[in-house]
Tab-separated table of C-alpha atoms in Angstrom:
chain	number	residue	atom	x	y	z
X	1	MET	CA	27.215	-7.368	3.386
X	2	LYS	CA	23.802	-5.818	2.776
X	3	GLU	CA	21.248	-6.103	5.574
X	4	SER	CA	18.110	-8.064	4.644
X	5	ILE	CA	15.131	-6.574	6.494
X	6	ALA	CA	11.931	-6.914	4.469
X	7	VAL	CA	10.113	-7.761	1.276
X	8	ILE	CA	7.983	-5.280	-0.675
X	9	LEU	CA	4.671	-6.849	-1.722
X	10	VAL	CA	3.059	-5.198	-4.755
X	11	GLU	CA	-0.385	-5.783	-6.241
X	12	SER	CA	0.112	-6.925	-9.839
X	13	SER	CA	-2.445	-4.504	-11.296
X	14	PHE	CA	-0.864	-1.618	-9.366
X	15	ARG	CA	2.473	-2.417	-11.012
X	16	GLN	CA	1.146	-0.963	-14.295
X	17	ALA	CA	0.095	2.335	-12.711
X	18	HIS	CA	2.146	5.462	-13.342
X	19	TRP	CA	2.406	6.171	-9.612
X	20	TRP	CA	3.951	2.780	-8.882
X	21	GLN	CA	6.761	3.557	-11.337
X	22	VAL	CA	7.470	6.731	-9.371
X	23	TYR	CA	7.272	4.855	-6.048
X	24	GLU	CA	9.554	2.093	-7.336
X	25	GLN	CA	12.292	4.460	-8.471
X	26	ASN	CA	12.397	6.325	-5.159
X	27	LEU	CA	12.243	3.102	-3.130
X	28	ALA	CA	15.147	1.645	-5.119
X	29	GLU	CA	17.206	4.798	-4.509
X	30	GLU	CA	16.497	4.703	-0.760
X	31	ILE	CA	17.296	0.974	-0.539
X	32	SER	CA	20.595	1.574	-2.343
X	33	ARG	CA	21.434	4.600	-0.175
X	34	ARG	CA	20.995	2.552	3.007
X	35	SER	CA	22.788	-0.519	1.531
X	36	LEU	CA	19.849	-2.808	2.279
X	37	ASP	CA	18.693	-6.044	0.675
X	38	ILE	CA	14.952	-5.708	0.003
X	39	THR	CA	13.142	-7.775	-2.620
X	40	PHE	CA	10.150	-6.642	-4.695
X	41	VAL	CA	7.536	-9.426	-4.871
X	42	TYR	CA	4.366	-9.431	-6.985
X	43	ASP	CA	1.054	-11.254	-6.552
X	44	SER	CA	1.699	-14.383	-8.540
X	45	ALA	CA	5.052	-14.983	-6.878
X	46	ILE	CA	4.176	-14.442	-3.198
X	47	PRO	CA	5.103	-17.601	-1.260
X	48	ASP	CA	4.643	-18.441	2.397
X	49	ALA	CA	7.764	-16.952	3.932
X	50	PRO	CA	10.211	-19.457	5.483
X	51	THR	CA	11.302	-18.775	9.019
X	52	ASP	CA	14.756	-17.593	7.940
X	53	GLU	CA	13.337	-14.841	5.700
X	54	PRO	CA	12.804	-11.191	6.752
X	55	ARG	CA	9.941	-10.744	9.176
X	56	LEU	CA	8.562	-7.537	7.605
X	57	ALA	CA	6.504	-6.806	4.494
X	58	ILE	CA	5.919	-3.351	2.954
X	59	LEU	CA	2.583	-3.285	1.106
X	60	PHE	CA	1.783	-1.327	-2.079
X	61	GLY	CA	-1.556	-1.839	-3.817
X	62	SER	CA	-4.702	-0.106	-5.002
X	63	THR	CA	-7.677	-2.275	-3.984
X	64	ALA	CA	-9.112	-3.151	-0.584
X	65	GLY	CA	-9.590	-6.791	-1.615
X	66	TRP	CA	-5.888	-7.230	-2.356
X	67	LEU	CA	-4.939	-5.453	0.872
X	68	TYR	CA	-6.962	-7.732	3.138
X	69	GLU	CA	-5.918	-10.897	1.268
X	70	THR	CA	-2.282	-9.834	1.643
X	71	LEU	CA	-2.742	-9.015	5.328
X	72	ALA	CA	-4.110	-12.549	5.797
X	73	LEU	CA	-1.013	-13.884	4.013
X	74	CYS	CA	1.210	-11.838	6.326
X	75	ARG	CA	-0.516	-13.330	9.380
X	76	ARG	CA	-0.046	-16.877	8.071
X	77	SER	CA	3.586	-16.208	7.232
X	78	MET	CA	4.266	-14.305	10.477
X	79	LEU	CA	5.214	-11.165	8.557
X	80	LYS	CA	4.715	-7.745	10.186
X	81	PRO	CA	2.975	-5.482	7.630
X	82	VAL	CA	3.917	-1.881	6.863
X	83	ILE	CA	1.004	-0.488	4.816
X	84	VAL	CA	1.705	2.343	2.383
X	85	SER	CA	-1.150	1.902	-0.091
X	86	PRO	CA	-4.115	1.610	-0.043
X	87	GLU	CA	-5.115	3.140	3.278
X	88	PRO	CA	-7.168	0.568	5.242
X	89	LYS	CA	-10.780	1.407	6.049
X	90	GLU	CA	-10.337	0.509	9.702
X	91	PRO	CA	-7.405	-0.031	12.099
X	92	VAL	CA	-5.353	-3.184	11.494
X	93	PRO	CA	-3.907	-4.581	14.756
X	94	GLY	CA	-0.130	-4.895	14.597
X	95	ALA	CA	0.186	-3.118	11.236
X	96	SER	CA	2.335	-0.031	10.759
X	97	LEU	CA	1.152	2.773	8.486
X	98	VAL	CA	3.115	5.169	6.258
X	99	LEU	CA	0.466	7.377	4.649
X	100	PRO	CA	0.200	10.686	2.794
X	101	ASP	CA	-1.442	13.372	4.900
X	102	ARG	CA	-4.590	13.753	2.776
X	103	VAL	CA	-6.463	15.723	5.429
X	104	GLY	CA	-3.613	18.144	6.059
X	105	SER	CA	-2.975	18.613	2.336
X	106	THR	CA	-6.642	19.417	1.698
X	107	HIS	CA	-6.630	21.972	4.501
X	108	LYS	CA	-3.414	23.470	3.130
X	109	LEU	CA	-4.995	24.056	-0.282
X	110	VAL	CA	-8.237	25.521	1.106
X	111	ALA	CA	-6.252	27.799	3.454
X	112	TYR	CA	-4.109	28.974	0.516
X	113	LEU	CA	-7.186	29.899	-1.526
X	114	ALA	CA	-8.868	31.568	1.460
X	115	SER	CA	-5.756	33.649	2.161
X	116	HIS	CA	-6.207	35.219	-1.287
X	117	GLY	CA	-9.876	35.992	-0.779
X	118	LYS	CA	-11.224	32.917	-2.566
X	119	LYS	CA	-14.017	32.050	-0.152
X	120	LYS	CA	-16.657	30.536	-2.443
X	121	LEU	CA	-15.297	27.090	-3.254
X	122	ALA	CA	-16.369	23.930	-5.034
X	123	MET	CA	-14.792	20.478	-5.074
X	124	PHE	CA	-14.724	18.494	-8.320
X	125	ASN	CA	-14.639	14.787	-7.452
X	126	PRO	CA	-15.371	12.462	-10.396
X	127	ARG	CA	-14.499	9.389	-8.277
X	128	PRO	CA	-17.019	9.763	-5.422
X	129	THR	CA	-17.117	6.049	-4.547
X	130	SER	CA	-13.378	5.728	-3.894
X	131	ALA	CA	-12.193	5.796	-0.283
X	132	ASN	CA	-9.642	8.510	-1.067
X	133	GLY	CA	-12.279	10.563	-2.873
X	134	GLN	CA	-14.657	10.398	0.078
X	135	ARG	CA	-11.931	11.358	2.531
X	136	ARG	CA	-11.004	14.303	0.324
X	137	GLU	CA	-14.654	15.427	0.348
X	138	GLU	CA	-14.877	15.170	4.147
X	139	ALA	CA	-11.604	17.050	4.602
X	140	PHE	CA	-12.628	19.719	2.073
X	141	LEU	CA	-15.955	20.463	3.767
X	142	GLN	CA	-14.304	20.551	7.206
X	143	ALA	CA	-11.560	22.874	5.937
X	144	CYS	CA	-14.196	25.189	4.426
X	145	ARG	CA	-15.854	25.445	7.840
X	146	ASP	CA	-12.524	26.114	9.543
X	147	GLU	CA	-11.556	28.824	7.030
X	148	ALA	CA	-15.025	30.469	6.973
X	149	CYS	CA	-15.540	29.512	3.334
X	150	THR	CA	-18.661	28.257	1.598
X	151	GLY	CA	-18.139	24.959	-0.174
X	152	PHE	CA	-20.019	22.290	-2.075
X	153	VAL	CA	-19.053	19.089	-3.887
X	154	ALA	CA	-19.767	18.433	-7.566
X	155	GLY	CA	-19.319	14.743	-8.278
X	156	GLY	CA	-21.025	11.624	-9.495
X	157	PRO	CA	-20.333	8.833	-11.962
X	158	ASP	CA	-20.511	11.194	-14.976
X	159	PRO	CA	-17.543	13.626	-14.929
X	160	ASN	CA	-18.965	15.554	-17.892
X	161	ALA	CA	-22.173	16.328	-15.975
X	162	ALA	CA	-20.188	17.398	-12.894
X	163	ALA	CA	-17.986	19.651	-15.041
X	164	VAL	CA	-21.075	21.203	-16.677
X	165	SER	CA	-22.494	21.847	-13.190
X	166	ILE	CA	-19.350	23.723	-12.168
X	167	ALA	CA	-19.201	25.663	-15.445
X	168	SER	CA	-22.825	26.747	-15.042
X	169	GLN	CA	-22.054	28.126	-11.561
X	170	ALA	CA	-18.672	29.660	-12.410
X	171	ALA	CA	-19.959	33.207	-11.939
X	172	SER	CA	-20.912	32.486	-8.324
X	173	ILE	CA	-17.772	30.617	-7.176
X	174	ASP	CA	-14.161	31.744	-6.765
X	175	ALA	CA	-12.172	28.522	-7.059
X	176	VAL	CA	-12.440	24.787	-7.650
X	177	VAL	CA	-10.471	22.211	-5.662
X	178	CYS	CA	-10.163	18.980	-7.651
X	179	ALA	CA	-9.840	15.600	-5.947
X	180	ASP	CA	-6.709	14.836	-7.997
X	181	ASP	CA	-4.632	16.540	-10.651
X	182	LEU	CA	-5.774	14.378	-13.580
X	183	ALA	CA	-9.386	15.250	-12.789
X	184	ALA	CA	-8.273	18.891	-12.722
X	185	VAL	CA	-6.704	18.600	-16.184
X	186	PHE	CA	-10.005	17.247	-17.515
X	187	LEU	CA	-11.937	20.073	-15.832
X	188	LEU	CA	-9.600	22.700	-17.308
X	189	GLY	CA	-10.371	21.362	-20.779
X	190	GLU	CA	-14.117	21.472	-20.139
X	191	LEU	CA	-13.960	25.004	-18.716
X	192	ALA	CA	-11.987	26.218	-21.731
X	193	GLU	CA	-14.607	24.632	-24.002
X	194	ALA	CA	-17.299	26.559	-22.093
X	195	GLY	CA	-15.414	29.839	-22.550
X	196	ILE	CA	-14.427	30.191	-18.881
X	197	GLN	CA	-10.940	31.614	-18.457
X	198	VAL	CA	-8.660	30.187	-15.767
X	199	PRO	CA	-7.359	31.936	-13.670
X	200	ASP	CA	-9.001	35.244	-14.720
X	201	GLN	CA	-12.559	34.087	-13.996
X	202	LEU	CA	-11.973	31.027	-11.830
X	203	PHE	CA	-9.063	29.498	-9.917
X	204	VAL	CA	-8.498	25.735	-10.248
X	205	ALA	CA	-6.162	23.597	-8.116
X	206	GLY	CA	-5.670	19.923	-7.303
X	207	PHE	CA	-3.512	17.260	-5.692
X	208	GLY	CA	-0.636	15.301	-7.217
X	209	ASP	CA	2.428	15.825	-9.380
X	210	SER	CA	1.586	14.404	-12.803
X	211	VAL	CA	3.365	15.475	-15.974
X	212	LEU	CA	0.000	16.618	-17.335
X	213	ALA	CA	-0.429	19.011	-14.404
X	214	ARG	CA	2.776	20.778	-15.408
X	215	HIS	CA	1.769	20.930	-19.099
X	216	ALA	CA	-1.937	21.701	-18.624
X	217	ARG	CA	-3.746	24.728	-20.064
X	218	PRO	CA	-2.900	26.572	-17.835
X	219	PRO	CA	-0.297	24.742	-15.687
X	220	LEU	CA	-1.979	23.516	-12.512
X	221	THR	CA	-1.377	24.611	-8.928
X	222	THR	CA	-1.157	21.436	-6.831
X	223	VAL	CA	-0.396	20.107	-3.393
X	224	THR	CA	2.103	17.330	-4.050
X	225	LEU	CA	3.344	14.372	-2.071
X	226	ASP	CA	7.108	14.195	-1.680
X	227	MET	CA	7.753	10.720	-3.131
X	228	LYS	CA	11.338	10.670	-1.916
X	229	GLU	CA	10.138	11.382	1.613
X	230	LEU	CA	7.484	8.664	1.391
X	231	ALA	CA	10.127	6.149	0.279
X	232	ARG	CA	12.449	7.293	3.075
X	233	GLN	CA	9.695	6.933	5.675
X	234	ALA	CA	8.568	3.516	4.400
X	235	ILE	CA	12.073	2.044	4.395
X	236	GLY	CA	12.971	3.831	7.634
X	237	CYS	CA	9.865	2.461	9.355
X	238	ALA	CA	10.698	-1.098	8.258
X	239	LEU	CA	14.314	-0.697	9.348
X	240	TYR	CA	13.290	0.596	12.793
X	241	LEU	CA	10.849	-2.293	13.301
X	242	HIS	CA	13.515	-4.761	12.169
X	243	ARG	CA	16.052	-3.429	14.665
X	244	ASN	CA	13.460	-3.016	17.448
X	245	PRO	CA	11.406	-6.225	17.217
X	246	HIS	CA	9.501	-5.518	20.433
X	247	THR	CA	7.892	-2.412	18.883
X	248	ILE	CA	4.347	-3.361	17.887
X	249	SER	CA	3.678	-0.767	15.191
X	250	LEU	CA	4.378	2.764	13.968
X	251	THR	CA	2.264	5.355	12.165
X	252	CYS	CA	3.836	8.028	9.955
X	253	LEU	CA	2.088	10.818	8.031
X	254	VAL	CA	4.098	12.100	5.059
X	255	ALA	CA	3.763	15.850	4.583
X	256	ASN	CA	2.859	17.601	1.336
X	257	GLN	CA	4.034	20.796	-0.327
X	258	LEU	CA	2.186	23.467	-2.293
X	259	VAL	CA	3.390	24.079	-5.862
X	260	VAL	CA	1.931	27.341	-7.193
X	261	ARG	CA	1.403	27.638	-10.957
X	262	GLU	CA	-0.632	29.704	-13.416
X	263	SER	CA	-4.050	28.174	-12.625
X	264	THR	CA	-4.066	30.325	-9.459
X	265	ALA	CA	-2.319	33.302	-11.108
X	266	PHE	CA	1.048	32.408	-9.525
X	267	LEU	CA	-0.136	33.977	-6.247
X	268	PRO	CA	2.345	33.067	-3.492
X	269	GLU	CA	1.381	30.989	-0.513
X	270	GLY	CA	-0.322	33.212	2.057
X	271	THR	CA	0.399	33.547	5.728
X	272	ALA	CA	-2.913	32.170	6.967
X	273	GLN	CA	-2.462	30.259	10.203
X	274	GLN	CA	-2.273	26.521	9.606
X	275	PRO	CA	-4.244	24.489	12.177
X	276	GLY	CA	-3.198	21.084	13.381
X	277	LEU	CA	-4.201	17.840	11.744
X	278	LEU	CA	-7.926	17.280	11.435
X	279	ALA	CA	-9.241	14.176	13.131
X	280	LEU	CA	-11.822	12.583	10.864
X	281	PRO	CA	-13.956	9.697	12.076
X	282	SER	CA	-12.906	6.375	10.608
X	283	PRO	CA	-15.714	5.292	8.240
X	284	ASP	CA	-17.430	1.985	8.885
X	285	GLY	CA	-16.905	1.038	5.257
X	286	TYR	CA	-16.916	2.382	1.767
X	287	PRO	CA	-18.732	0.928	-1.234
X	288	ALA	CA	-16.582	-0.764	-3.842
X	289	PRO	CA	-15.175	1.953	-6.122
X	290	GLU	CA	-16.753	2.163	-9.545
X	291	PRO	CA	-14.511	1.918	-12.631
X	292	ASP	CA	-13.306	5.213	-14.054
X	293	SER	CA	-15.425	6.730	-16.806
X	294	PRO	CA	-14.003	6.578	-20.378
X	295	VAL	CA	-12.967	10.224	-20.270
X	296	LEU	CA	-10.977	9.775	-17.028
X	297	LYS	CA	-9.338	6.653	-18.466
X	298	MET	CA	-8.349	8.748	-21.482
X	299	ILE	CA	-6.789	11.410	-19.217
X	300	SER	CA	-4.862	8.703	-17.318
X	301	SER	CA	-3.607	7.248	-20.612
X	302	LEU	CA	-2.449	10.686	-21.740
X	303	GLU	CA	-0.569	11.070	-18.450
X	304	ALA	CA	1.100	7.672	-19.032
X	305	CYS	CA	2.061	8.858	-22.510
X	306	LEU	CA	3.706	12.034	-21.219
X	307	SER	CA	5.469	10.164	-18.423
X	308	HIS	CA	7.110	7.889	-21.047
X	309	ALA	CA	8.104	10.815	-23.286
X	310	ASN	CA	11.742	11.886	-23.559
X	311	ASP	CA	13.039	15.315	-24.593
X	312	MET	CA	12.645	14.586	-28.313
X	313	ASP	CA	9.082	13.353	-27.801
X	314	LEU	CA	8.201	16.504	-25.852
X	315	ALA	CA	9.725	18.679	-28.588
X	316	ILE	CA	7.645	16.835	-31.206
X	317	MET	CA	4.466	17.306	-29.152
X	318	ASP	CA	5.183	21.017	-28.683
X	319	ALA	CA	5.669	21.439	-32.433
X	320	LEU	CA	2.505	19.459	-33.239
X	321	ARG	CA	0.436	21.598	-30.868
X	322	CYS	CA	1.748	24.708	-32.594
X	323	GLY	CA	0.772	23.420	-36.044
X	324	ALA	CA	4.133	22.303	-37.475
X	325	SER	CA	4.211	19.559	-40.116
X	326	CYS	CA	6.179	16.347	-39.601
X	327	ARG	CA	8.612	17.434	-42.340
X	328	LYS	CA	9.249	20.751	-40.591
X	329	ILE	CA	9.666	19.002	-37.223
X	330	ALA	CA	12.212	16.607	-38.741
X	331	GLY	CA	14.218	19.561	-40.047
X	332	GLN	CA	14.100	21.363	-36.710
X	333	LEU	CA	15.281	18.278	-34.799
X	334	TYR	CA	17.805	17.096	-37.422
X	335	VAL	CA	16.226	13.662	-37.726
X	336	SER	CA	14.514	11.797	-40.543
X	337	GLU	CA	10.807	12.283	-41.210
X	338	SER	CA	10.261	8.552	-40.606
X	339	THR	CA	11.742	8.973	-37.110
X	340	VAL	CA	9.178	11.672	-36.338
X	341	TYR	CA	6.329	9.463	-37.601
X	342	TYR	CA	7.644	6.513	-35.564
X	343	ARG	CA	7.781	8.561	-32.368
X	344	ILE	CA	4.295	9.979	-32.912
X	345	ASP	CA	2.916	6.465	-33.465
X	346	ARG	CA	4.697	5.308	-30.299
X	347	LEU	CA	3.150	8.177	-28.324
X	348	CYS	CA	-0.278	7.302	-29.755
X	349	GLN	CA	0.211	3.750	-28.503
X	350	PHE	CA	1.033	4.949	-24.975
X	351	ALA	CA	-1.948	7.330	-25.079
X	352	GLY	CA	-4.248	4.529	-26.218
X	353	VAL	CA	-5.545	6.399	-29.279
X	354	ALA	CA	-5.959	4.989	-32.786
X	355	GLY	CA	-4.650	7.745	-35.011
X	356	ARG	CA	-2.472	10.821	-35.014
X	357	GLU	CA	-5.357	13.265	-35.465
X	358	ARG	CA	-7.104	12.004	-32.327
X	359	PHE	CA	-3.825	12.276	-30.402
X	360	LEU	CA	-3.338	15.828	-31.673
X	361	ASP	CA	-6.892	16.726	-30.596
X	362	GLN	CA	-6.119	15.539	-27.051
X	363	LEU	CA	-2.858	17.498	-26.931
X	364	ARG	CA	-4.574	20.691	-28.041
X	365	ARG	CA	-7.465	20.255	-25.625
X	366	TYR	CA	-5.573	19.355	-22.452
X	367	THR	CA	-2.021	20.696	-22.864
X	368	ARG	CA	-0.496	23.978	-23.928
X	369	CYS	CA	1.959	24.995	-26.647
């Protein structure tokens, strides 16, 4: 009989995000591997837990408002919370934390660039009001000091203006660290438009493991979170607390790994000494994050499109980027022309664009043949 230990509470809006789909798959695999009985519960269905239900709740969301409402629910229902996302702004008594090591990952990327002589750095952060964005900025500036690099942050509510600022200073900087990989994909497109060659004139790197990062022009060097490890730690933390009820709380930091690609000329990871974790002061509070700009929403939609694409879809996109007609693509893939048109229209729907030409423009601008 499977052991029932917890429920996983998920913010409804977060359920639509690409990253939740990745989380969900790895969580389901870990739950199955351990032969556990854990239920996924979404906003509209969260009841007050009866006394015979599991005493633990694993929390996945994206907004501070949802987090604190759900923590209040956990207190009323006598559920012990294990917070994975979002990271709380201040300590939560009795709550366990399973978090990505954002500070350590930022230091890892800066140390990698510094080990290859890239000492004049900029950070591109088009989401400066988000808690994660601000923590990335703090960690970046601290890492620059530790690695004897010069660094500044280009951000603000207008990503185009921030990208123009970086492009105008490209001759005086060595590399750009982007707050996330989708922002980096956007920046790569803007730099190419400005005639700046990556990596010959400027290195660009970011954080994350999106499909777009692997297909960008050029493919992006990133520091990625091991999703399998995060799922293992989250479920393992809940299982330990379930079997050791007198333990008040646990805190786990999930490590990251560097994936080197063409945007940093495939240079291997250096041997620069890695310091310990940086201790950043806990902020008193962050302003409410502003909505993403239209261009960042477009990049996110393109990422969702690629994440839904299968091998045939990817082959069609490669052929489109290289200028092939739908008739020629149909012949190459041994399918009907109507099948090719159907799949292109389906990809347009996922990408949120009204028309094949607009979709093709995005592919050519942000991905490579």
